[in-house]
CSV table of C-alpha atoms in Angstrom, one decimal:
chain,number,residue,atom,x,y,z
A,1,ARG,CA,109.0,-27.6,-110.3
A,2,ASP,CA,108.9,-30.3,-113.1
A,3,VAL,CA,106.5,-33.0,-114.4
A,4,LEU,CA,107.3,-36.1,-116.4
A,5,SER,CA,104.7,-38.1,-118.4
A,6,TRP,CA,105.2,-41.6,-119.8
A,7,THR,CA,102.5,-43.5,-121.6
A,8,LYS,CA,102.7,-47.3,-121.9
A,9,GLY,CA,99.8,-49.5,-123.1
A,10,LYS,CA,96.7,-48.6,-121.1
A,11,HIS,CA,98.7,-46.6,-118.6
A,12,THR,CA,99.7,-42.8,-118.6
A,13,PHE,CA,102.1,-42.2,-115.7
A,14,LYS,CA,102.9,-38.8,-114.4
A,15,PHE,CA,105.7,-38.1,-111.9
A,16,GLY,CA,106.5,-34.6,-110.6
A,17,GLY,CA,108.0,-32.6,-107.7
A,18,GLU,CA,108.5,-29.0,-106.5
A,19,LEU,CA,110.6,-27.2,-104.1
A,20,SER,CA,110.2,-23.6,-102.8
A,21,LEU,CA,111.8,-21.3,-100.5
A,22,ASP,CA,109.4,-18.7,-99.1
A,23,LYS,CA,110.4,-15.5,-97.4
A,24,ASP,CA,107.7,-13.3,-95.7
A,25,ILE,CA,108.8,-9.8,-94.6
A,26,GLN,CA,106.6,-7.5,-92.6
A,27,GLN,CA,107.2,-4.0,-91.5
A,28,THR,CA,104.7,-3.9,-88.7
A,29,LEU,CA,103.7,-0.4,-87.9
A,30,LEU,CA,100.3,-0.5,-86.5
A,31,ASN,CA,99.6,1.5,-83.2
A,32,ASN,CA,103.2,2.4,-82.3
A,33,TYR,CA,102.2,6.0,-81.9
A,34,GLY,CA,99.5,5.1,-79.2
A,35,VAL,CA,95.7,5.0,-79.7
A,36,PHE,CA,93.7,6.4,-76.7
A,37,ALA,CA,90.1,5.8,-75.6
A,38,PHE,CA,87.9,8.1,-73.7
A,39,ASN,CA,84.9,6.9,-71.9
A,40,GLY,CA,83.9,9.7,-69.3
A,41,LYS,CA,85.7,7.6,-66.5
A,42,LYS,CA,87.6,10.6,-65.1
A,43,SER,CA,84.9,13.4,-65.4
A,44,LYS,CA,81.8,11.4,-66.1
A,45,ASP,CA,81.7,12.9,-69.6
A,46,ASN,CA,83.5,11.5,-72.6
A,47,LEU,CA,84.1,14.8,-74.4
A,48,ALA,CA,85.3,16.4,-71.3
A,49,ASP,CA,87.8,13.7,-70.5
A,50,TYR,CA,89.0,14.3,-74.1
A,51,PHE,CA,89.6,18.1,-73.7
A,52,LEU,CA,91.1,17.4,-70.2
A,53,GLY,CA,93.5,14.8,-71.7
A,54,LEU,CA,92.5,12.1,-69.4
A,55,PRO,CA,92.1,8.9,-71.4
A,56,ALA,CA,90.7,5.7,-70.0
A,57,THR,CA,92.8,3.3,-71.9
A,58,MET,CA,95.6,3.3,-74.4
A,59,ASN,CA,96.9,0.7,-77.0
A,60,GLN,CA,100.4,0.8,-78.2
A,61,ASP,CA,102.7,-1.5,-80.2
A,62,THR,CA,106.3,-1.7,-80.8
A,63,PRO,CA,107.4,-1.3,-84.5
A,64,VAL,CA,108.6,-4.7,-85.6
A,65,LEU,CA,110.5,-6.0,-88.7
A,66,ALA,CA,109.0,-9.4,-88.8
A,67,LEU,CA,110.8,-12.1,-90.9
A,68,ALA,CA,110.0,-15.8,-91.7
A,69,ASN,CA,111.8,-18.1,-93.9
A,70,PHE,CA,110.6,-21.7,-94.7
A,71,PHE,CA,111.1,-24.4,-97.4
A,72,THR,CA,108.2,-26.5,-98.8
A,73,GLY,CA,108.5,-29.4,-101.1
A,74,ALA,CA,106.3,-32.2,-102.6
A,75,LEU,CA,106.5,-35.2,-104.9
A,76,PHE,CA,103.7,-37.1,-106.5
A,77,ALA,CA,103.0,-40.0,-108.8
A,78,GLN,CA,99.8,-40.7,-110.8
A,79,ASP,CA,98.5,-43.4,-113.1
A,80,ASP,CA,95.6,-42.7,-115.6
A,81,PHE,CA,94.6,-46.4,-116.1
A,82,LYS,CA,92.2,-47.1,-119.1
A,83,VAL,CA,90.5,-50.0,-117.8
A,84,MET,CA,88.3,-50.4,-120.8
A,85,PRO,CA,87.5,-48.2,-123.7
A,86,ARG,CA,84.7,-46.6,-121.6
A,87,LEU,CA,86.3,-46.3,-118.2
A,88,THR,CA,89.5,-44.6,-117.0
A,89,ILE,CA,90.6,-44.7,-113.5
A,90,ASN,CA,93.0,-42.3,-112.0
A,91,LEU,CA,95.3,-43.3,-109.0
A,92,GLY,CA,97.7,-41.1,-107.4
A,93,VAL,CA,99.8,-40.3,-104.2
A,94,ARG,CA,101.4,-37.1,-103.2
A,95,TRP,CA,104.1,-36.5,-100.5
A,96,ASP,CA,104.2,-32.9,-98.9
A,97,VAL,CA,106.8,-31.5,-96.6
A,98,GLN,CA,106.6,-28.0,-94.9
A,99,GLN,CA,109.3,-26.8,-92.7
A,100,ALA,CA,108.0,-24.5,-89.8
A,101,PRO,CA,108.8,-20.9,-90.5
A,102,THR,CA,111.9,-19.7,-88.7
A,103,ASP,CA,113.1,-16.4,-87.8
A,104,PRO,CA,116.8,-15.4,-88.0
A,105,GLN,CA,116.4,-13.7,-84.5
A,106,ASN,CA,114.4,-16.8,-83.2
A,107,ARG,CA,111.5,-14.7,-82.0
A,108,GLU,CA,109.1,-17.6,-81.7
A,109,ALA,CA,107.5,-18.9,-78.5
A,110,THR,CA,105.1,-21.6,-77.2
A,111,PHE,CA,103.4,-21.9,-73.8
A,112,GLU,CA,103.6,-25.0,-71.5
A,113,PRO,CA,101.9,-24.3,-68.1
A,114,GLY,CA,104.2,-24.6,-65.2
A,115,VAL,CA,107.5,-24.8,-67.0
A,116,GLN,CA,110.1,-22.1,-66.3
A,117,SER,CA,112.2,-20.8,-69.3
A,118,LYS,CA,115.9,-21.6,-69.1
A,119,ILE,CA,116.7,-19.0,-71.9
A,120,LEU,CA,114.7,-16.2,-70.5
A,121,GLY,CA,115.3,-17.0,-66.9
A,122,PRO,CA,113.0,-16.1,-63.9
A,123,LYS,CA,111.9,-12.7,-65.4
A,124,ALA,CA,109.7,-14.6,-67.7
A,125,PRO,CA,106.3,-15.6,-66.8
A,126,LEU,CA,105.9,-19.3,-65.8
A,127,GLY,CA,105.0,-21.2,-69.0
A,128,LEU,CA,106.4,-19.0,-71.6
A,129,LEU,CA,109.1,-20.9,-73.5
A,130,VAL,CA,111.2,-19.6,-76.5
A,131,VAL,CA,113.6,-21.2,-79.0
A,132,GLY,CA,116.4,-23.0,-77.3
A,133,ASP,CA,114.4,-24.0,-74.3
A,134,PRO,CA,114.4,-27.9,-73.9
A,135,GLY,CA,112.1,-29.4,-76.7
A,136,VAL,CA,111.7,-26.0,-78.5
A,137,GLY,CA,113.6,-26.0,-81.6
A,138,ARG,CA,113.7,-23.4,-84.4
A,139,GLY,CA,110.2,-22.9,-85.8
A,140,VAL,CA,108.9,-24.3,-82.6
A,141,VAL,CA,107.5,-27.5,-84.1
A,142,PRO,CA,109.6,-30.1,-85.9
A,143,THR,CA,109.2,-30.9,-89.5
A,144,GLU,CA,106.6,-33.5,-90.2
A,145,TRP,CA,107.9,-36.1,-92.9
A,146,GLY,CA,104.9,-38.4,-93.0
A,147,HIS,CA,102.4,-36.4,-95.0
A,148,PHE,CA,101.4,-39.1,-97.8
A,149,THR,CA,98.0,-38.5,-99.3
A,150,PRO,CA,96.0,-40.5,-101.7
A,151,ARG,CA,94.0,-39.3,-104.8
A,152,ILE,CA,91.4,-41.4,-106.8
A,153,GLY,CA,89.2,-40.5,-109.7
A,154,PHE,CA,87.3,-42.0,-112.7
A,155,ALA,CA,85.7,-41.1,-115.9
A,156,TYR,CA,83.1,-43.3,-117.4
A,157,ASP,CA,81.4,-43.0,-120.9
A,158,VAL,CA,77.9,-44.5,-120.0
A,159,PHE,CA,76.5,-45.4,-123.4
A,160,GLY,CA,79.8,-45.7,-125.4
A,161,ASP,CA,78.7,-42.9,-127.8
A,162,GLY,CA,81.0,-40.2,-126.2
A,163,LYS,CA,77.9,-38.1,-125.3
A,164,THR,CA,77.2,-39.0,-121.7
A,165,SER,CA,79.8,-39.0,-119.0
A,166,ILE,CA,80.1,-39.6,-115.4
A,167,ARG,CA,83.1,-38.3,-113.5
A,168,GLY,CA,84.3,-38.3,-109.9
A,169,GLY,CA,87.3,-37.8,-107.7
A,170,ALA,CA,88.4,-37.5,-104.2
A,171,GLY,CA,91.6,-36.7,-102.4
A,172,ILE,CA,93.3,-35.5,-99.3
A,173,PHE,CA,95.5,-32.3,-99.5
A,174,TYR,CA,97.8,-30.8,-96.9
A,175,GLY,CA,97.8,-27.1,-96.4
A,176,SER,CA,100.4,-25.0,-94.9
A,177,VAL,CA,100.6,-22.0,-92.4
A,178,SER,CA,101.7,-18.8,-93.9
A,179,GLY,CA,104.8,-16.9,-92.7
A,180,ASN,CA,102.4,-14.1,-92.2
A,181,GLU,CA,100.6,-16.1,-89.5
A,182,TRP,CA,103.5,-17.8,-88.0
A,183,ASN,CA,105.6,-14.6,-87.4
A,184,THR,CA,102.8,-12.9,-85.7
A,185,GLN,CA,104.7,-14.2,-82.7
A,186,SER,CA,107.3,-11.6,-83.1
A,187,ASN,CA,104.7,-8.9,-82.3
A,188,TYR,CA,104.3,-10.0,-78.8
A,189,GLN,CA,106.3,-10.1,-75.5
A,190,PRO,CA,109.1,-10.8,-75.0
A,191,PHE,CA,110.1,-9.9,-78.5
A,192,ALA,CA,107.8,-6.8,-78.9
A,193,VAL,CA,104.7,-5.4,-77.2
A,194,ARG,CA,101.2,-5.1,-78.4
A,195,GLN,CA,99.7,-3.8,-75.2
A,196,GLN,CA,96.5,-2.6,-73.9
A,197,PHE,CA,97.2,-0.2,-71.0
A,198,ALA,CA,94.0,-0.2,-68.8
A,199,SER,CA,95.3,2.6,-66.6
A,200,VAL,CA,96.5,5.8,-68.2
A,201,GLN,CA,97.3,8.8,-66.2
A,202,SER,CA,97.1,11.6,-68.7
A,203,LEU,CA,98.0,12.5,-72.4
A,204,THR,CA,101.1,14.3,-71.1
A,205,ASN,CA,102.2,11.5,-68.9
A,206,PRO,CA,100.5,8.2,-70.2
A,207,TYR,CA,102.9,5.9,-68.4
A,208,GLY,CA,102.5,7.6,-64.9
A,209,SER,CA,100.3,4.7,-63.6
A,210,LEU,CA,102.9,2.1,-64.5
A,211,PRO,CA,105.3,0.8,-61.9
A,212,GLY,CA,107.8,3.6,-61.3
A,213,GLY,CA,106.1,5.7,-63.9
A,214,VAL,CA,108.6,4.8,-66.5
A,215,ASP,CA,108.0,4.8,-70.2
A,216,PRO,CA,108.7,1.2,-71.3
A,217,PHE,CA,109.3,2.0,-74.9
A,218,PRO,CA,111.3,1.2,-77.0
A,219,ILE,CA,111.4,-2.4,-76.5
A,220,TYR,CA,114.3,-4.5,-77.8
A,221,TYR,CA,114.4,-8.4,-77.6
A,222,ASN,CA,117.3,-9.5,-75.4
A,223,PRO,CA,117.0,-13.2,-74.3
A,224,SER,CA,119.5,-12.6,-71.5
A,225,ASN,CA,117.8,-9.7,-70.2
A,226,PRO,CA,114.1,-9.8,-71.4
A,227,SER,CA,111.5,-7.1,-70.6
A,228,PHE,CA,107.9,-7.7,-69.8
A,229,ILE,CA,105.1,-5.3,-69.2
A,230,ALA,CA,102.5,-6.8,-66.9
A,231,PRO,CA,99.8,-8.0,-67.5
A,232,SER,CA,101.7,-9.5,-70.5
A,233,THR,CA,100.1,-10.7,-73.7
A,234,VAL,CA,102.0,-13.5,-75.4
A,235,TYR,CA,101.5,-15.5,-78.5
A,236,GLY,CA,102.9,-18.9,-79.7
A,237,PHE,CA,102.2,-22.2,-81.2
A,238,PRO,CA,101.9,-25.3,-79.2
A,239,LEU,CA,104.7,-28.1,-79.5
A,240,ASN,CA,102.1,-30.5,-80.7
A,241,PHE,CA,100.9,-28.3,-83.6
A,242,LYS,CA,99.6,-30.3,-86.6
A,243,TRP,CA,99.5,-29.1,-90.2
A,244,PRO,CA,96.0,-28.5,-91.7
A,245,TYR,CA,94.6,-30.7,-94.4
A,246,THR,CA,91.4,-30.8,-96.6
A,247,TYR,CA,89.3,-33.6,-98.0
A,248,GLN,CA,88.0,-32.7,-101.4
A,249,PHE,CA,85.6,-34.7,-103.6
A,250,ASN,CA,83.4,-34.1,-106.6
A,251,PHE,CA,81.0,-36.0,-108.8
A,252,THR,CA,79.6,-34.7,-112.1
A,253,LEU,CA,77.2,-35.9,-114.9
A,254,GLU,CA,77.5,-34.5,-118.4
A,255,ARG,CA,75.3,-35.0,-121.5
A,256,GLN,CA,75.9,-33.5,-125.0
A,257,VAL,CA,72.4,-32.8,-126.3
A,258,THR,CA,73.5,-31.3,-129.7
A,259,LYS,CA,76.8,-30.7,-131.3
A,260,ASP,CA,77.0,-27.2,-129.7
A,261,PHE,CA,74.9,-27.6,-126.6
A,262,THR,CA,75.8,-29.6,-123.3
A,263,ILE,CA,74.1,-29.8,-120.0
A,264,GLY,CA,75.6,-30.9,-116.7
A,265,ALA,CA,75.2,-31.1,-112.9
A,266,GLY,CA,77.9,-31.6,-110.3
A,267,TYR,CA,78.4,-32.0,-106.7
A,268,VAL,CA,81.5,-30.7,-105.0
A,269,GLY,CA,82.7,-30.8,-101.3
A,270,SER,CA,85.6,-29.6,-99.3
A,271,LEU,CA,86.2,-30.3,-95.6
A,272,GLY,CA,89.0,-28.3,-93.8
A,273,ARG,CA,90.5,-30.0,-90.9
A,274,ARG,CA,93.0,-28.9,-88.2
A,275,LEU,CA,93.0,-25.2,-89.4
A,276,PRO,CA,95.0,-22.9,-87.1
A,277,PHE,CA,93.2,-20.7,-84.9
A,278,ALA,CA,94.7,-18.3,-82.1
A,279,TYR,CA,92.9,-19.6,-79.1
A,280,ASP,CA,93.1,-17.7,-75.8
A,281,LEU,CA,94.3,-20.1,-73.1
A,282,ASN,CA,93.7,-17.3,-70.4
A,283,TYR,CA,90.1,-16.2,-71.2
A,284,PRO,CA,88.7,-14.5,-68.1
A,285,TYR,CA,86.1,-16.1,-65.9
A,286,PRO,CA,82.7,-14.6,-66.0
A,287,ALA,CA,81.7,-13.0,-62.8
A,288,ALA,CA,78.6,-10.9,-61.4
A,289,ASN,CA,80.9,-8.0,-61.1
A,290,ALA,CA,82.9,-8.4,-64.4
A,291,THR,CA,84.0,-5.1,-65.9
A,292,THR,CA,86.7,-4.3,-68.4
A,293,ALA,CA,88.7,-2.9,-65.4
A,294,ASN,CA,89.0,-6.3,-63.6
A,295,VAL,CA,89.3,-8.4,-66.8
A,296,ASN,CA,93.0,-9.5,-66.0
A,297,ALA,CA,92.0,-10.2,-62.3
A,298,ARG,CA,89.6,-12.8,-63.7
A,299,ARG,CA,92.2,-14.7,-65.7
A,300,PRO,CA,92.9,-18.4,-64.5
A,301,ILE,CA,96.6,-18.4,-65.4
A,302,ASP,CA,99.0,-16.0,-63.5
A,303,THR,CA,96.4,-13.6,-62.5
A,304,ASN,CA,97.6,-9.9,-63.3
A,305,VAL,CA,100.9,-11.2,-64.6
A,306,LEU,CA,99.6,-12.6,-67.8
A,307,SER,CA,96.9,-11.3,-69.9
A,308,ASN,CA,95.9,-13.0,-73.2
A,309,ILE,CA,97.8,-16.2,-73.9
A,310,TYR,CA,97.2,-16.7,-77.6
A,311,SER,CA,98.0,-20.2,-78.9
A,312,GLY,CA,97.9,-21.2,-82.4
A,313,GLU,CA,95.9,-24.4,-82.0
A,314,SER,CA,95.0,-26.9,-84.8
A,315,ILE,CA,91.4,-26.8,-83.9
A,316,GLY,CA,89.5,-25.2,-86.8
A,317,ASN,CA,87.1,-27.1,-89.1
A,318,THR,CA,85.2,-25.9,-92.2
A,319,ALA,CA,82.6,-27.7,-94.4
A,320,TYR,CA,81.7,-26.6,-98.0
């Protein structure tokens, strides 16, 4: 990172840039040992189910070493222009570039309804695509090169005595998506499993209710022979994902009353746009007979094949 300043007449120019390589490494060890819930479903008593070793549900994850690497860079130019002795204007522009985080093992996904993955083959649920499928590059979304944002500001000496000032400024600022958020994809099928098992036979044989009664763990990602546990929960980012940005603005008034006492008032605002939010594309329909047991039967996409379809959509807004 470096900044160059150059003063010429009524202008003070500033030019700068920065480049960084971010590496996010997570040792994901959450519920890999299995977490069981007892609700009296088997014996009509919660505690009795516990002592009998008859859980209602189980949540279990695959241990994952999640990795994300990405470059970010920016250039800016700014001019502090002293229009007159009592008024200075600040004008600037910034160019931001963020590469979508990538994983050395390409454990990244997206969901396009009705499209069959060519990389994973027919074993994959319809709509789940991974790196290497048509239109899905490393990082899922392409790098955006057009993030140019303006800044403007001013400072005004109201009476020319240096004791009362009005200042204001506004700008647009592009944000980023952290490696932590992006590589959440590697925690879900087909790369790993973060699964809620709605039917558990017993503590001694928790997988007995699964097809064939086979323990599905450990899970290893093999694109040519992927494994899925139905109903599968998947997570990805859409191909049309857009980076978040913020409008920021402020206006302040200050008055020096005595040599050691100043009063001031200010207004500040910040409006966040296109903030990423993991939206469930497969949220279950409500029904009169809705229960936790039939939740996957009420999902609109690939009923009982797909569970949650989390998509990191650019839909969040904030206002301060």
